[in-house]
JSON list of C-alpha atoms in Angstrom, two decimals:
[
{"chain": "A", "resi": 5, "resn": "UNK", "atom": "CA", "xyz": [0.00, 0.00, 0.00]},
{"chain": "A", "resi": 6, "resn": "UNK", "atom": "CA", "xyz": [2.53, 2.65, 0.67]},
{"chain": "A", "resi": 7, "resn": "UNK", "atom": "CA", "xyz": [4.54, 1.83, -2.40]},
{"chain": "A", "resi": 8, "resn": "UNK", "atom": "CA", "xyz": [1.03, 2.65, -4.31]},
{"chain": "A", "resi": 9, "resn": "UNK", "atom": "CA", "xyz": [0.82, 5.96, -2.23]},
{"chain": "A", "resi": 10, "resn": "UNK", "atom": "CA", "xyz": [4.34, 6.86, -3.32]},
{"chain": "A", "resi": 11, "resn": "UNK", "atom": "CA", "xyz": [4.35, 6.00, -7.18]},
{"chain": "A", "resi": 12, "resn": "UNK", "atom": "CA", "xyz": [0.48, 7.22, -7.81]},
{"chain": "A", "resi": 13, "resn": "UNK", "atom": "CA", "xyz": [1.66, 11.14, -7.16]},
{"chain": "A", "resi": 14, "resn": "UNK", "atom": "CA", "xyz": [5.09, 10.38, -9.18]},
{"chain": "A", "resi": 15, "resn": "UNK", "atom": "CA", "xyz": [2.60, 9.58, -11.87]},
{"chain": "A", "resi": 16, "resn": "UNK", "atom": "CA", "xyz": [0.62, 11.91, -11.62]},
{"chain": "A", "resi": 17, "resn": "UNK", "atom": "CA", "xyz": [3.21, 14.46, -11.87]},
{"chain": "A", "resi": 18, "resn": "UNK", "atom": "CA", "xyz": [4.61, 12.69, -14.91]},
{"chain": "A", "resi": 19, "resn": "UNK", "atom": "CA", "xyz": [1.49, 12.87, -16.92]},
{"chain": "A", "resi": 20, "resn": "UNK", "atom": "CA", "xyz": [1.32, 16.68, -16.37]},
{"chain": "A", "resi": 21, "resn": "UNK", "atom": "CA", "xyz": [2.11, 18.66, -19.22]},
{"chain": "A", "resi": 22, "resn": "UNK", "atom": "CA", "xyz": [4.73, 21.09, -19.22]},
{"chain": "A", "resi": 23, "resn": "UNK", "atom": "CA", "xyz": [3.82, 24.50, -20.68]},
{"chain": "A", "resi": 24, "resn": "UNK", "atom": "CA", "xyz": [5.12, 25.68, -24.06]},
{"chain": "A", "resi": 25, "resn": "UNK", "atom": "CA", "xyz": [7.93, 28.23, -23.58]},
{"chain": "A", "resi": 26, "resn": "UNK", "atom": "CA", "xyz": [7.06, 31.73, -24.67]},
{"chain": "A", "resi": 27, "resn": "UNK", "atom": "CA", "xyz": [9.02, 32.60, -28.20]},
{"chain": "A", "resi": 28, "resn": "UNK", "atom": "CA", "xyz": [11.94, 34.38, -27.90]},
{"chain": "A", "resi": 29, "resn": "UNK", "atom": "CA", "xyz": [10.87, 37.15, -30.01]},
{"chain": "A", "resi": 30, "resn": "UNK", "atom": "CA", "xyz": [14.60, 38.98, -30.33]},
{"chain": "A", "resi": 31, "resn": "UNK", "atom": "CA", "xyz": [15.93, 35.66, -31.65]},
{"chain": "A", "resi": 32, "resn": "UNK", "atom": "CA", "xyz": [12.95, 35.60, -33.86]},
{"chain": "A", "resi": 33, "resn": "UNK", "atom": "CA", "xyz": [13.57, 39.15, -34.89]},
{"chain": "A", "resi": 34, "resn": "UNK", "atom": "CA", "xyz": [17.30, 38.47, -35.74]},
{"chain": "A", "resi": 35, "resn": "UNK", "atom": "CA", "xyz": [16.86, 35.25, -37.44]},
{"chain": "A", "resi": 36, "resn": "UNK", "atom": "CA", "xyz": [13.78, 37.29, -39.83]},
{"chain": "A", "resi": 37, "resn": "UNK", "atom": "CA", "xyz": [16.29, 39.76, -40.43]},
{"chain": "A", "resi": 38, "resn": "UNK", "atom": "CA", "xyz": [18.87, 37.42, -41.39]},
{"chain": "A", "resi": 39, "resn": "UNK", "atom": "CA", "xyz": [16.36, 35.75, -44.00]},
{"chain": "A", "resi": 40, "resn": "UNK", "atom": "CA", "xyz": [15.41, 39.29, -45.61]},
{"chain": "A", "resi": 41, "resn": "UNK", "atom": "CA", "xyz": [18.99, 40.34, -46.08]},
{"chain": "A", "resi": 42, "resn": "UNK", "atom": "CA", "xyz": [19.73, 37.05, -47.94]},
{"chain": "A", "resi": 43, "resn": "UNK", "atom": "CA", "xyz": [16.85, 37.76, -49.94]},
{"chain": "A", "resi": 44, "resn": "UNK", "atom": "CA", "xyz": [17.71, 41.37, -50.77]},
{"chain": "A", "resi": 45, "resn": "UNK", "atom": "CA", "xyz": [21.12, 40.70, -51.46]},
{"chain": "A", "resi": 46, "resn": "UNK", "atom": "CA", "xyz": [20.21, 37.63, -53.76]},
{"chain": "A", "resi": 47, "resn": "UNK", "atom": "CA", "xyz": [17.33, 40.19, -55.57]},
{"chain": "A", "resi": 48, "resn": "UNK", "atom": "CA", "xyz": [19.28, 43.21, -55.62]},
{"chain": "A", "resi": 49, "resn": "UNK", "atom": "CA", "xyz": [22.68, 41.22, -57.21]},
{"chain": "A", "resi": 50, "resn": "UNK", "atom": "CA", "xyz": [20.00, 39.73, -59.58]},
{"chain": "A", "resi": 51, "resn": "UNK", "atom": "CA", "xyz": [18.46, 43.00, -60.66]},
{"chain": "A", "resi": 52, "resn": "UNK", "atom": "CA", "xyz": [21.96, 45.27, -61.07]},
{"chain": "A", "resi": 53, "resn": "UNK", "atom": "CA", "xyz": [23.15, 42.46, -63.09]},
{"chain": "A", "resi": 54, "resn": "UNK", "atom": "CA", "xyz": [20.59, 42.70, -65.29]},
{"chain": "A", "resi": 55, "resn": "UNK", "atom": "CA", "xyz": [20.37, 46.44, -65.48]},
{"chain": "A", "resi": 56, "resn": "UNK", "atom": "CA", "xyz": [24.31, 46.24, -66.81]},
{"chain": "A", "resi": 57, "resn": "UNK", "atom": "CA", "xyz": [23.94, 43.55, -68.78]},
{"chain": "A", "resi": 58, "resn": "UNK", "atom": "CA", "xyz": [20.42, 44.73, -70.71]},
{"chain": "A", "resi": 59, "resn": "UNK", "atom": "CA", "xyz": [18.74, 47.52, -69.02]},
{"chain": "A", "resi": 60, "resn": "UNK", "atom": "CA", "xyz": [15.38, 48.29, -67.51]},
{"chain": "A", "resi": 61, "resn": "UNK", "atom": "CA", "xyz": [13.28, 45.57, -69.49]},
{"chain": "A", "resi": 62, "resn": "UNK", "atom": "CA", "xyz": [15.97, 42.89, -68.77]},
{"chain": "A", "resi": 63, "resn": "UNK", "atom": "CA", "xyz": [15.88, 43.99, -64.92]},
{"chain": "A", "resi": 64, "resn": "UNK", "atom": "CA", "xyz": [11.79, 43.95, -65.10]},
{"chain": "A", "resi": 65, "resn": "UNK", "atom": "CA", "xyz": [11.99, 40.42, -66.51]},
{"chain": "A", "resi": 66, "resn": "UNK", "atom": "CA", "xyz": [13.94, 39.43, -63.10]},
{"chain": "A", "resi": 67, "resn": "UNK", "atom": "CA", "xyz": [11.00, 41.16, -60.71]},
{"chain": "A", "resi": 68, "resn": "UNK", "atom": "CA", "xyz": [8.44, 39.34, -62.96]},
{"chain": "A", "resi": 69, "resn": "UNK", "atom": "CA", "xyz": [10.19, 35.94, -63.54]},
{"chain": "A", "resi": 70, "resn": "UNK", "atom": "CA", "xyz": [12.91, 35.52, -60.86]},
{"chain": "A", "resi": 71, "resn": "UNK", "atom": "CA", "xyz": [12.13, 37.90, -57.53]},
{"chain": "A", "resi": 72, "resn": "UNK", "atom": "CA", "xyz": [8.73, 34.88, -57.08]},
{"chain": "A", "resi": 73, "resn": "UNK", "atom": "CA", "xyz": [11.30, 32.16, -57.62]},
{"chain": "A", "resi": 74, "resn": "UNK", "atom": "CA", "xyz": [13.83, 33.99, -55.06]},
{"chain": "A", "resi": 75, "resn": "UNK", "atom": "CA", "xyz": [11.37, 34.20, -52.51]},
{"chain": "A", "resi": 76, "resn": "UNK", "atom": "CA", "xyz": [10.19, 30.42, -52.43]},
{"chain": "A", "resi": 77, "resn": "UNK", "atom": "CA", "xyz": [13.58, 29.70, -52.47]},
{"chain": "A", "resi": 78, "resn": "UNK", "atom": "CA", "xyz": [14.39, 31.38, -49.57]},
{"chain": "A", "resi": 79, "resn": "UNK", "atom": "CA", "xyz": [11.70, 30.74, -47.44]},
{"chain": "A", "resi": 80, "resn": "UNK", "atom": "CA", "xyz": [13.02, 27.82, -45.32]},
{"chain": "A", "resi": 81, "resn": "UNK", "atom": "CA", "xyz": [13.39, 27.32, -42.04]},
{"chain": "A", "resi": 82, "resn": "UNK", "atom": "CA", "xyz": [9.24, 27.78, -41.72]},
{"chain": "A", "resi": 83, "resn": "UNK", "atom": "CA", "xyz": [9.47, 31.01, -42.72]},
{"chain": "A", "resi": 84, "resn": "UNK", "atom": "CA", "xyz": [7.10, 32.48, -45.74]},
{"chain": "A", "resi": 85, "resn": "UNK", "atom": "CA", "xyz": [9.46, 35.30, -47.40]},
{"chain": "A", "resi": 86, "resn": "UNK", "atom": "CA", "xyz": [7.43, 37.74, -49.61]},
{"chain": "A", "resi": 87, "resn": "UNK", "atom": "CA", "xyz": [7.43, 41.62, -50.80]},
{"chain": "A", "resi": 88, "resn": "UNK", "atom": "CA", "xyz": [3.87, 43.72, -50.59]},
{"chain": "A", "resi": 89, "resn": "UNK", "atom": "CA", "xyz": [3.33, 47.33, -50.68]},
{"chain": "A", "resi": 90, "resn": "UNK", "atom": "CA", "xyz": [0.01, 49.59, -50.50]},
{"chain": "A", "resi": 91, "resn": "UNK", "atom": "CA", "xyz": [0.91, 50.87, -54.49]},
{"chain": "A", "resi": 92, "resn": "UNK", "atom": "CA", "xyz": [0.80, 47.19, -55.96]},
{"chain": "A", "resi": 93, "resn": "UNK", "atom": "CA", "xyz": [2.26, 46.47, -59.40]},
{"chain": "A", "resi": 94, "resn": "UNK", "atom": "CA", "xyz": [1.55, 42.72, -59.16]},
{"chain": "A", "resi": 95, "resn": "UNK", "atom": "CA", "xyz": [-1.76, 42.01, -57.97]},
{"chain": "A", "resi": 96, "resn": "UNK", "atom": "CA", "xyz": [-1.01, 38.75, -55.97]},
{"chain": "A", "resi": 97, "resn": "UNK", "atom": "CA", "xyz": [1.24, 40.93, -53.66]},
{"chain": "A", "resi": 98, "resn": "UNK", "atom": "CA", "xyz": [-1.37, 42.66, -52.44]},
{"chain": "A", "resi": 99, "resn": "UNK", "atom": "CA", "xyz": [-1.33, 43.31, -48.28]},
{"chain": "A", "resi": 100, "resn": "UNK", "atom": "CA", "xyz": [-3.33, 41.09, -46.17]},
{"chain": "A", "resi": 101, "resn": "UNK", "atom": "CA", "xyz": [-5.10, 43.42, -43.10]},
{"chain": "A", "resi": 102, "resn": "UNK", "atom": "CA", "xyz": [-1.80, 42.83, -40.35]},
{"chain": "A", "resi": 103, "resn": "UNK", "atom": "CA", "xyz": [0.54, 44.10, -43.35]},
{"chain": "A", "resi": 104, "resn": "UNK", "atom": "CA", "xyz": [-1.78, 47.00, -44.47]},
{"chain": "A", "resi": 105, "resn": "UNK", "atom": "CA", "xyz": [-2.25, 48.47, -41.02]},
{"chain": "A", "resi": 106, "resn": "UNK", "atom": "CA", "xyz": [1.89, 48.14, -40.54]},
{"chain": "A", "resi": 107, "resn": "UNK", "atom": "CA", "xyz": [2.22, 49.43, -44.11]},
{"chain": "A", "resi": 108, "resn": "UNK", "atom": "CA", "xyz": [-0.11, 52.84, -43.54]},
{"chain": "A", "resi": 109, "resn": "UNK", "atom": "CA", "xyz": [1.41, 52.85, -39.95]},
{"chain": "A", "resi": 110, "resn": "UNK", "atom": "CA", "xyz": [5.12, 53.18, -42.33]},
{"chain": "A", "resi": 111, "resn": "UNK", "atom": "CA", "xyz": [3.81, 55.33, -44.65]},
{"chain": "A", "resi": 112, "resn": "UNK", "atom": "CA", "xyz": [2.64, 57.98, -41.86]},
{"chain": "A", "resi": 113, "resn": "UNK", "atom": "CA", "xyz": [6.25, 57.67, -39.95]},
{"chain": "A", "resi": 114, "resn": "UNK", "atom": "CA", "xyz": [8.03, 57.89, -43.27]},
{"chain": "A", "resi": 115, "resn": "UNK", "atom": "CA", "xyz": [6.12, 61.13, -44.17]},
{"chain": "A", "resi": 116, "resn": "UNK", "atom": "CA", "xyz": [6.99, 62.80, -40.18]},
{"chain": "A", "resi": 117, "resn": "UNK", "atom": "CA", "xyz": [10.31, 62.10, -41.12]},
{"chain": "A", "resi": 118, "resn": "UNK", "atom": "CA", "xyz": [11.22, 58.77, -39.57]},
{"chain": "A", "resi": 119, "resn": "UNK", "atom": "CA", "xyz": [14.46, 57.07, -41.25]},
{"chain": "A", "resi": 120, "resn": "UNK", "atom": "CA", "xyz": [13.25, 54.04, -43.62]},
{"chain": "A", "resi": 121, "resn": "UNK", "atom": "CA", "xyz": [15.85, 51.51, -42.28]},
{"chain": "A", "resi": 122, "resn": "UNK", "atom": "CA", "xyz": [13.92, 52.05, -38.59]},
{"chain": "A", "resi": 123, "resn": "UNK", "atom": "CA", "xyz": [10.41, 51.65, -40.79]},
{"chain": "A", "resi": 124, "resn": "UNK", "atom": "CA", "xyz": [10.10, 47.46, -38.53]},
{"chain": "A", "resi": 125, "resn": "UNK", "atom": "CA", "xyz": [7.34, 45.74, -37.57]},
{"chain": "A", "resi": 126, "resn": "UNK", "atom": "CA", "xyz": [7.37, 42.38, -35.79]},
{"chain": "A", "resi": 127, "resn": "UNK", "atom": "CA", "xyz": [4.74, 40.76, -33.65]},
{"chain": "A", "resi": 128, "resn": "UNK", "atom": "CA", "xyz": [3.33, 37.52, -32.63]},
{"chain": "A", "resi": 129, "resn": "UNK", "atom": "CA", "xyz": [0.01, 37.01, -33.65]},
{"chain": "A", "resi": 130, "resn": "UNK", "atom": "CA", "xyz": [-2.76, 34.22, -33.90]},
{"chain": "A", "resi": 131, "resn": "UNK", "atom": "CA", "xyz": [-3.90, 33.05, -37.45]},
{"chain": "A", "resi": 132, "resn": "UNK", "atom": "CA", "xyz": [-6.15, 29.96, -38.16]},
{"chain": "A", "resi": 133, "resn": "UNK", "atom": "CA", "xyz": [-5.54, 29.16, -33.93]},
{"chain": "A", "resi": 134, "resn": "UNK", "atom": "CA", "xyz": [-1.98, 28.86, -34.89]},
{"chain": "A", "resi": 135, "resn": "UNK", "atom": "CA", "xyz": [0.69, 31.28, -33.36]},
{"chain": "A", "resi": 136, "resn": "UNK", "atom": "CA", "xyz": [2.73, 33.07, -35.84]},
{"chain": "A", "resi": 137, "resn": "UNK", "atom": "CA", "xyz": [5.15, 35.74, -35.74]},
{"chain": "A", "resi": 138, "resn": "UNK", "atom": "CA", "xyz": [5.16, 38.09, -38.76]},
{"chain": "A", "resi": 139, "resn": "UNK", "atom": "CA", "xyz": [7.36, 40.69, -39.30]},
{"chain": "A", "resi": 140, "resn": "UNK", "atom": "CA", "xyz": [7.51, 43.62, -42.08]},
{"chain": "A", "resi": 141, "resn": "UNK", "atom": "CA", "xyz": [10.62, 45.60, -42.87]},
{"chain": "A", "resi": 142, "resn": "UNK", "atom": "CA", "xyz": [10.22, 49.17, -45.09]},
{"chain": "A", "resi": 143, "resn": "UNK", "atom": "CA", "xyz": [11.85, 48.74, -48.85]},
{"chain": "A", "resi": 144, "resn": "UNK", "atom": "CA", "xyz": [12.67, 52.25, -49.62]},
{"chain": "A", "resi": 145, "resn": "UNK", "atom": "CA", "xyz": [13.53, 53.55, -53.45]},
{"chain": "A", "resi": 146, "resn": "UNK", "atom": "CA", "xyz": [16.74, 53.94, -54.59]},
{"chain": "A", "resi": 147, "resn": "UNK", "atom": "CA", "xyz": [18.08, 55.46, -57.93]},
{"chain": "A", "resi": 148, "resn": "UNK", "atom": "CA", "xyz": [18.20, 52.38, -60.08]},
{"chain": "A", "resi": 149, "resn": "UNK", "atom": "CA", "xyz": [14.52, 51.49, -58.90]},
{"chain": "A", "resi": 150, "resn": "UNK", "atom": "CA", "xyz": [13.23, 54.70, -61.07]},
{"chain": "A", "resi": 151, "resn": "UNK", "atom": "CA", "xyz": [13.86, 53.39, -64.41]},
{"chain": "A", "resi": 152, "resn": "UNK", "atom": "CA", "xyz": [10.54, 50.77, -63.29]},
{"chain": "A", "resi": 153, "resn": "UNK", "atom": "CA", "xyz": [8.76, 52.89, -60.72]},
{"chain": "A", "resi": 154, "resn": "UNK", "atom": "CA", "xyz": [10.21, 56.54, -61.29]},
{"chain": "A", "resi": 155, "resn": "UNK", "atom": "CA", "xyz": [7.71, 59.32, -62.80]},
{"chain": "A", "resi": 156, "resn": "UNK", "atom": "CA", "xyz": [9.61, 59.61, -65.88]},
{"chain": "A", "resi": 157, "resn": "UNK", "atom": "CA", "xyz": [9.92, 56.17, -67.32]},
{"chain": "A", "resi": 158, "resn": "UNK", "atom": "CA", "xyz": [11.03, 55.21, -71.01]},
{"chain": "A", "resi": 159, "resn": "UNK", "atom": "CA", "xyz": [8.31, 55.05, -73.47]},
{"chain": "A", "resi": 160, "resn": "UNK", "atom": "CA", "xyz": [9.51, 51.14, -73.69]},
{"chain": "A", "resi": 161, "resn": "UNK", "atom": "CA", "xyz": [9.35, 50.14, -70.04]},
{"chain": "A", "resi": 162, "resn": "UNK", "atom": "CA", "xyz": [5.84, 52.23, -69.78]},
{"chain": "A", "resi": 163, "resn": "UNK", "atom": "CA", "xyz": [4.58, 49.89, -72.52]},
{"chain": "A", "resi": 164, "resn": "UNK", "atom": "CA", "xyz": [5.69, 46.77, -70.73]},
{"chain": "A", "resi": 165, "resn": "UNK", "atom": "CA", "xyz": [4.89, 47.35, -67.57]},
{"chain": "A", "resi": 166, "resn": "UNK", "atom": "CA", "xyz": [1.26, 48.45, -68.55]},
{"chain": "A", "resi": 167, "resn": "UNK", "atom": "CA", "xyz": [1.67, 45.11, -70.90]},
{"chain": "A", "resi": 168, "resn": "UNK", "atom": "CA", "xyz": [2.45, 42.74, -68.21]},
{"chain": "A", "resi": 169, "resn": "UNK", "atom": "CA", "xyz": [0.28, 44.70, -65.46]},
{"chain": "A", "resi": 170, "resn": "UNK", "atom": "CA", "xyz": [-2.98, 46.45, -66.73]},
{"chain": "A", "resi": 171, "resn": "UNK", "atom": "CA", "xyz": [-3.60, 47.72, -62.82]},
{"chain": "A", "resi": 172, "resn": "UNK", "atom": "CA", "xyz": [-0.09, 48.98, -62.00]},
{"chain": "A", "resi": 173, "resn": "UNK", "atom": "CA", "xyz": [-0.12, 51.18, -59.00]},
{"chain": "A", "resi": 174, "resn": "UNK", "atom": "CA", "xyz": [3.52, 51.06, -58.45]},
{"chain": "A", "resi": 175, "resn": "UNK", "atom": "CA", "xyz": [4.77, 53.68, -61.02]},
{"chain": "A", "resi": 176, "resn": "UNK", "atom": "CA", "xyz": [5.91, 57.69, -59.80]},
{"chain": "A", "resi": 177, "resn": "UNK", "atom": "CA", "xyz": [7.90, 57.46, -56.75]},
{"chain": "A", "resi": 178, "resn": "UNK", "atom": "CA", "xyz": [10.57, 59.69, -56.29]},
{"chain": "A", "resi": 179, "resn": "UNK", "atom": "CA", "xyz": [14.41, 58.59, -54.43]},
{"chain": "A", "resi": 180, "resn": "UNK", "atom": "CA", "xyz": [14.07, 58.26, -50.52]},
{"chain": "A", "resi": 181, "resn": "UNK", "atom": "CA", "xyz": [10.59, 57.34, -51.18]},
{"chain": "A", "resi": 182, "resn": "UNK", "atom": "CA", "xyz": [9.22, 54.79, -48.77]},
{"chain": "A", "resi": 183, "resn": "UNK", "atom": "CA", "xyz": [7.90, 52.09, -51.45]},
{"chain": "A", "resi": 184, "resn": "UNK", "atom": "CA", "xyz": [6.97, 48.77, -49.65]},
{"chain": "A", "resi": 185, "resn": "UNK", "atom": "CA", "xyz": [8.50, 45.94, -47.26]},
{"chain": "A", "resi": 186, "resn": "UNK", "atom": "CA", "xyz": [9.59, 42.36, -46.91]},
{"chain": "A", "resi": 187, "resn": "UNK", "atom": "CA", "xyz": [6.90, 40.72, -45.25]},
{"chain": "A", "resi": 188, "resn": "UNK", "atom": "CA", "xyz": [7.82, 37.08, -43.30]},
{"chain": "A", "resi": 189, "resn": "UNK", "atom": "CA", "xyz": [5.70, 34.78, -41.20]},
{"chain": "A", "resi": 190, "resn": "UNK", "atom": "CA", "xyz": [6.63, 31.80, -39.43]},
{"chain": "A", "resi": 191, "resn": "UNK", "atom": "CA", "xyz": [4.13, 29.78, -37.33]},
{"chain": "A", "resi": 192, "resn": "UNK", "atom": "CA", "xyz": [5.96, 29.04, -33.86]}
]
């Protein structure tokens, strides 16, 4: 009897399940940061190679064709590696509700002066009952960029760009200008 009375709490205790430890968020933050910077850097070498070696329409052909193959190749790891922006050129990158309130929430910051490397978001939220964290980092414009989404564009580009995307919203934006982010998710 008192070897029952000493082994029934033992399993008891054993059967209790141990709570999930919280995320670390900062290791989350640093390993989404990671990601987007292999990303950029793969996208970026990608599109000034093609801007030397053919120009504007040879660069557009690598956002069209190569920056959705770039992305699904780097999301590993459970993480979901994407681009979106409130001005969409492609349709299919349009924002989802979290990214849209983080991208107007950008866009206002931006416009009071706030640096666009600072422009981060990252939070852990609940989608579908699963925990994810998601995280949004501001893509500003830089020189290059304007011979796609500049004001001016030549008559050539124009054509293909309306060609390849009747709804383009993602044309007249000026260097410095705050243009969209790197959106990642991972469910935890």
């Amino acid at each position: 009897m008192r070897l029952r009375t000493l082994i029934l709490p033992l399993l008891l205790l054993a059967a209790t399940p141990t709570p999930a430890a919280e995320p670390d968020a900062d290791a989350l933050k640093a390993e989404a940061g990671a990601v987007i910077k292999d990303f950029f850097d793969t996208l970026r070498g990608e599109l000034f190679g093609a801007m030397q070696s053919g120009g504007p329409l040879t660069a557009l052909a690598v956002c069209t064709e190569k920056a959705p193959a770039l992305a699904k190749a780097k999301s590993t790891g459970g993480w979901t590696v994407a681009r979106t922006t409130l001005r969409t050129r492609n349709p299919g990158n349009a924002p989802d509700a979290w990214e849209k309130a983080a991208l107007d929430d950008f866009a206002k910051r931006h416009a009071a002066g706030e640096e666009l490397g600072k422009l981060v978001k990252a939070e852990i939220v609940t989608e579908n009952g699963q925990q994810t964290f998601r995280f949004l980092k501001a893509i500003g414009t830089d020189g290059p960029c304007l011979n796609c989404h500049g004001a001016e564009l030549k008559p050539e580009v124009a054509a293909r760009i309306d060609q390849l995307y009747p709804q383009d919203k993602a044309k007249g934006y000026k260097e410095g200008d705050f243009r969209g982010a790197f959106t990642l998710k991972k469910k935890l």
